PDB file of C-alpha atoms in Angstrom:
ATOM      1  CA  MET A1322      59.363 -16.007  -7.074  1.00 87.00           C
ATOM      2  CA  ILE A1323      56.511 -17.851  -4.868  1.00 91.00           C
ATOM      3  CA  THR A1324      54.074 -15.010  -4.146  1.00 94.00           C
ATOM      4  CA  LYS A1325      51.621 -14.744  -1.415  1.00 96.00           C
ATOM      5  CA  GLU A1326      48.965 -15.752  -3.537  1.00 97.00           C
ATOM      6  CA  GLN A1327      50.527 -18.932  -4.690  1.00 96.00           C
ATOM      7  CA  ILE A1328      50.122 -19.899  -0.274  1.00 97.00           C
ATOM      8  CA  LEU A1329      47.097 -18.102   0.250  1.00 97.00           C
ATOM      9  CA  GLU A1330      45.633 -20.810  -2.972  1.00 97.00           C
ATOM     10  CA  ILE A1331      47.521 -24.020  -1.896  1.00 96.00           C
ATOM     11  CA  ILE A1332      46.647 -23.375   2.404  1.00 97.00           C
ATOM     12  CA  THR A1333      43.388 -21.552   2.301  1.00 97.00           C
ATOM     13  CA  GLN A1334      41.389 -24.643   2.008  1.00 96.00           C
ATOM     14  CA  LYS A1335      42.004 -27.061   4.387  1.00 96.00           C
ATOM     15  CA  ILE A1336      43.040 -24.249   7.417  1.00 97.00           C
ATOM     16  CA  GLU A1337      39.042 -23.647   6.679  1.00 96.00           C
ATOM     17  CA  ALA A1338      38.460 -27.167   6.195  1.00 97.00           C
ATOM     18  CA  ASP A1339      40.236 -27.649   9.353  1.00 97.00           C
ATOM     19  CA  GLY A1340      38.005 -25.048  11.861  1.00 96.00           C
ATOM     20  CA  CYS A1341      41.141 -22.506  11.821  1.00 97.00           C
ATOM     21  CA  PHE A1342      42.052 -19.153  10.077  1.00 97.00           C
ATOM     22  CA  ILE A1343      45.066 -17.343   8.227  1.00 98.00           C
ATOM     23  CA  VAL A1344      46.507 -14.396  10.500  1.00 97.00           C
ATOM     24  CA  GLU A1345      48.948 -13.594   8.197  1.00 97.00           C
ATOM     25  CA  VAL A1346      51.482 -14.476   5.274  1.00 98.00           C
ATOM     26  CA  LYS A1347      54.203 -12.367   3.770  1.00 97.00           C
ATOM     27  CA  VAL A1348      56.951 -13.362   1.467  1.00 96.00           C
ATOM     28  CA  SER A1349      59.527 -11.350   1.591  1.00 95.00           C
ATOM     29  CA  THR A1350      61.942 -11.055  -1.787  1.00 93.00           C
ATOM     30  CA  ALA A1351      64.428 -13.106  -0.357  1.00 92.00           C
ATOM     31  CA  ASN A1352      61.827 -15.797  -0.953  1.00 92.00           C
ATOM     32  CA  LYS A1353      61.456 -16.173   2.995  1.00 96.00           C
ATOM     33  CA  ILE A1354      57.725 -17.123   3.707  1.00 97.00           C
ATOM     34  CA  THR A1355      55.999 -16.277   6.706  1.00 97.00           C
ATOM     35  CA  VAL A1356      52.746 -18.131   7.665  1.00 98.00           C
ATOM     36  CA  LEU A1357      50.853 -17.269  10.617  1.00 98.00           C
ATOM     37  CA  ILE A1358      47.677 -18.925  11.396  1.00 98.00           C
ATOM     38  CA  ASP A1359      45.648 -19.899  14.791  1.00 97.00           C
ATOM     39  CA  SER A1360      41.919 -21.027  15.304  1.00 96.00           C
ATOM     40  CA  MET A1361      39.699 -20.359  18.614  1.00 95.00           C
ATOM     41  CA  ASP A1362      41.107 -23.181  20.553  1.00 94.00           C
ATOM     42  CA  GLY A1363      44.788 -23.052  19.355  1.00 92.00           C
ATOM     43  CA  ILE A1364      47.064 -24.327  16.698  1.00 95.00           C
ATOM     44  CA  SER A1365      49.426 -27.143  18.069  1.00 96.00           C
ATOM     45  CA  ILE A1366      52.970 -27.764  16.643  1.00 96.00           C
ATOM     46  CA  ASP A1367      52.063 -30.654  14.625  1.00 98.00           C
ATOM     47  CA  TYR A1368      49.402 -28.937  12.847  1.00 98.00           C
ATOM     48  CA  CYS A1369      52.010 -26.183  12.003  1.00 98.00           C
ATOM     49  CA  ILE A1370      54.028 -28.637  10.727  1.00 98.00           C
ATOM     50  CA  GLN A1371      51.332 -30.697   8.476  1.00 97.00           C
ATOM     51  CA  ILE A1372      50.928 -27.039   6.790  1.00 98.00           C
ATOM     52  CA  SER A1373      54.400 -26.067   5.878  1.00 97.00           C
ATOM     53  CA  ARG A1374      54.462 -29.698   4.900  1.00 97.00           C
ATOM     54  CA  LEU A1375      51.967 -28.726   1.961  1.00 97.00           C
ATOM     55  CA  ILE A1376      53.142 -26.052   1.524  1.00 97.00           C
ATOM     56  CA  GLU A1377      57.160 -28.029   0.589  1.00 95.00           C
ATOM     57  CA  SER A1378      55.002 -30.696  -1.325  1.00 94.00           C
ATOM     58  CA  SER A1379      53.728 -27.941  -3.823  1.00 93.00           C
ATOM     59  CA  PHE A1380      57.154 -26.564  -4.560  1.00 91.00           C
ATOM     60  CA  ASP A1381      60.142 -27.959  -6.174  1.00 87.00           C
ATOM     61  CA  ARG A1382      62.824 -27.080  -4.330  1.00 84.00           C
ATOM     62  CA  GLU A1383      65.599 -27.616  -6.964  1.00 84.00           C
ATOM     63  CA  GLU A1384      63.890 -25.050  -8.993  1.00 87.00           C
ATOM     64  CA  GLU A1385      63.216 -22.058  -6.341  1.00 87.00           C
ATOM     65  CA  ASP A1386      64.753 -21.818  -3.307  1.00 90.00           C
ATOM     66  CA  PHE A1387      62.993 -21.123  -0.068  1.00 93.00           C
ATOM     67  CA  GLU A1388      62.887 -20.244   3.576  1.00 95.00           C
ATOM     68  CA  LEU A1389      59.123 -21.265   5.409  1.00 96.00           C
ATOM     69  CA  GLU A1390      58.204 -19.985   9.068  1.00 97.00           C
ATOM     70  CA  VAL A1391      54.373 -21.557   9.608  1.00 98.00           C
ATOM     71  CA  SER A1392      53.367 -20.809  13.285  1.00 97.00           C
ATOM     72  CA  THR A1393      50.909 -18.606  15.235  1.00 96.00           C
ATOM     73  CA  PRO A1394      50.964 -14.930  16.478  1.00 94.00           C
ATOM     74  CA  GLY A1395      53.202 -14.709  18.964  1.00 86.00           C
ATOM     75  CA  LEU A1396      52.200 -13.165  22.253  1.00 83.00           C
ATOM     76  CA  GLY A1397      51.939  -9.694  22.274  1.00 85.00           C
ATOM     77  CA  GLN A1398      51.645  -9.372  19.207  1.00 93.00           C
ATOM     78  CA  PRO A1399      49.110  -7.207  17.898  1.00 97.00           C
ATOM     79  CA  LEU A1400      45.042  -8.702  17.290  1.00 97.00           C
ATOM     80  CA  LYS A1401      45.643  -8.453  12.958  1.00 96.00           C
ATOM     81  CA  VAL A1402      42.172 -10.129  11.827  1.00 97.00           C
ATOM     82  CA  LEU A1403      38.669 -10.165  12.672  1.00 97.00           C
ATOM     83  CA  ASP A1404      38.796 -13.962  14.095  1.00 97.00           C
ATOM     84  CA  GLN A1405      41.510 -13.481  16.588  1.00 97.00           C
ATOM     85  CA  TYR A1406      39.152 -10.314  18.178  1.00 97.00           C
ATOM     86  CA  LYS A1407      36.402 -12.922  18.142  1.00 97.00           C
ATOM     87  CA  LYS A1408      38.682 -15.167  20.202  1.00 96.00           C
ATOM     88  CA  ASN A1409      39.933 -12.396  22.636  1.00 96.00           C
ATOM     89  CA  ILE A1410      36.508 -11.496  23.731  1.00 97.00           C
ATOM     90  CA  GLY A1411      36.512 -11.152  27.732  1.00 97.00           C
ATOM     91  CA  ARG A1412      40.861 -10.700  27.738  1.00 96.00           C
ATOM     92  CA  GLU A1413      42.733  -7.768  28.877  1.00 97.00           C
ATOM     93  CA  VAL A1414      43.946  -5.580  25.857  1.00 98.00           C
ATOM     94  CA  GLU A1415      45.866  -2.484  25.638  1.00 97.00           C
ATOM     95  CA  VAL A1416      44.107   0.207  22.750  1.00 97.00           C
ATOM     96  CA  THR A1417      46.029   1.882  21.297  1.00 97.00           C
ATOM     97  CA  PRO A1418      44.479   4.804  19.139  1.00 96.00           C
ATOM     98  CA  PHE A1419      45.158   7.170  16.415  1.00 95.00           C
ATOM     99  CA  GLU A1420      43.993   9.980  18.174  1.00 92.00           C
ATOM    100  CA  ASN A1421      43.980   9.631  22.086  1.00 90.00           C
ATOM    101  CA  ALA A1422      46.598   7.988  24.681  1.00 93.00           C
ATOM    102  CA  PRO A1423      47.092   4.417  25.083  1.00 96.00           C
ATOM    103  CA  PHE A1424      44.732   2.287  27.577  1.00 96.00           C
ATOM    104  CA  LYS A1425      43.886  -0.477  29.159  1.00 96.00           C
ATOM    105  CA  GLY A1426      40.342  -2.411  29.433  1.00 97.00           C
ATOM    106  CA  THR A1427      38.747  -5.290  28.736  1.00 98.00           C
ATOM    107  CA  LEU A1428      37.366  -7.006  25.325  1.00 98.00           C
ATOM    108  CA  MET A1429      33.602  -7.141  25.695  1.00 98.00           C
ATOM    109  CA  GLU A1430      32.287  -7.175  21.704  1.00 98.00           C
ATOM    110  CA  VAL A1431      33.433  -7.536  18.394  1.00 98.00           C
ATOM    111  CA  ASN A1432      32.303  -7.365  14.834  1.00 96.00           C
ATOM    112  CA  ASP A1433      32.375  -6.716  11.280  1.00 96.00           C
ATOM    113  CA  ALA A1434      32.957  -2.692  11.663  1.00 95.00           C
ATOM    114  CA  ASP A1435      33.867  -2.041  15.153  1.00 97.00           C
ATOM    115  CA  PHE A1436      34.909  -3.745  18.663  1.00 98.00           C
ATOM    116  CA  LEU A1437      34.134  -2.794  22.374  1.00 98.00           C
ATOM    117  CA  VAL A1438      36.210  -2.391  25.361  1.00 98.00           C
ATOM    118  CA  LYS A1439      35.293  -2.157  28.913  1.00 97.00           C
ATOM    119  CA  GLU A1440      37.948   0.332  30.673  1.00 94.00           C
ATOM    120  CA  GLU A1441      38.286   0.871  34.324  1.00 91.00           C
ATOM    121  CA  LYS A1442      39.887   3.765  35.711  1.00 88.00           C
ATOM    122  CA  LYS A1443      39.869   5.687  39.165  1.00 85.00           C
ATOM    123  CA  VAL A1444      38.471   9.360  38.196  1.00 84.00           C
ATOM    124  CA  LYS A1445      38.170  12.356  40.216  1.00 83.00           C
ATOM    125  CA  ILE A1446      34.562  13.005  41.376  1.00 82.00           C
ATOM    126  CA  GLU A1447      33.994  16.695  41.881  1.00 82.00           C
ATOM    127  CA  GLY A1448      33.225  17.398  46.170  1.00 80.00           C
ATOM    128  CA  LYS A1449      34.649  13.768  47.277  1.00 80.00           C
ATOM    129  CA  LYS A1450      38.269  13.866  48.050  1.00 81.00           C
ATOM    130  CA  LYS A1451      38.803   9.895  47.162  1.00 85.00           C
ATOM    131  CA  LYS A1452      38.958   9.183  43.471  1.00 86.00           C
ATOM    132  CA  GLU A1453      36.210   6.695  42.288  1.00 86.00           C
ATOM    133  CA  LEU A1454      36.238   3.760  40.264  1.00 88.00           C
ATOM    134  CA  LYS A1455      33.854   4.542  36.704  1.00 90.00           C
ATOM    135  CA  VAL A1456      33.585   2.117  34.447  1.00 92.00           C
ATOM    136  CA  PHE A1457      33.579   3.355  30.220  1.00 93.00           C
ATOM    137  CA  ASN A1458      32.561   1.416  27.779  1.00 96.00           C
ATOM    138  CA  ARG A1459      34.696   2.494  24.394  1.00 95.00           C
ATOM    139  CA  ASN A1460      33.885   1.513  21.380  1.00 96.00           C
ATOM    140  CA  TYR A1461      36.154   2.037  17.820  1.00 96.00           C
ATOM    141  CA  LYS A1462      35.880   0.561  14.129  1.00 97.00           C
ATOM    142  CA  PHE A1463      38.943  -1.142  13.042  1.00 96.00           C
ATOM    143  CA  ASP A1464      40.518   1.571  11.294  1.00 95.00           C
ATOM    144  CA  GLU A1465      40.365   4.283  14.131  1.00 96.00           C
ATOM    145  CA  VAL A1466      43.235   2.218  16.081  1.00 97.00           C
ATOM    146  CA  LYS A1467      47.066   1.410  14.887  1.00 97.00           C
ATOM    147  CA  SER A1468      47.433  -1.859  17.730  1.00 97.00           C
ATOM    148  CA  VAL A1469      45.083  -3.970  20.094  1.00 98.00           C
ATOM    149  CA  LYS A1470      47.648  -6.219  22.040  1.00 97.00           C
ATOM    150  CA  ILE A1471      46.357  -8.812  24.460  1.00 97.00           C
ATOM    151  CA  ILE A1472      48.024  -8.441  27.846  1.00 95.00           C
ATOM    152  CA  VAL A1473      49.347 -11.580  29.367  1.00 90.00           C
ATOM    153  CA  SER A1474      49.372 -12.189  32.788  1.00 83.00           C
ATOM    154  CA  PHE A1475      51.431 -14.994  34.961  1.00 78.00           C
TER     155      PHE A1475
END
């Protein structure tokens, strides 16, 4: 059976040399290999084909049959690696913390340990009839959130 480690060994050097990053590699028990890659500038279909061919050329289908999918993460999928967070600074996100209700805001800062989201929401101010728009800067460690998804607006 093909392992995740074998796939990573085959693709990591090329992907990093090309300025890209690996989001996820999965190998199912049925030998279905899924490789998700991205870069700060996006990934072309031709590049996915290059990586797919690199993987295919490393294995003999006569010895071991497998299904292979190389793509970029889909729209609406949660962010999984630090580089995805960095790529999406300035974009609107939906954050689902483990402890609180989900909220929407703008991804402002990212570092190795945590990230900052600016949330704007209308709140009732004591002594006033109308709600006022307030800005809340919410800082979370990566392990404090269930998911962070990019909000795609059309």
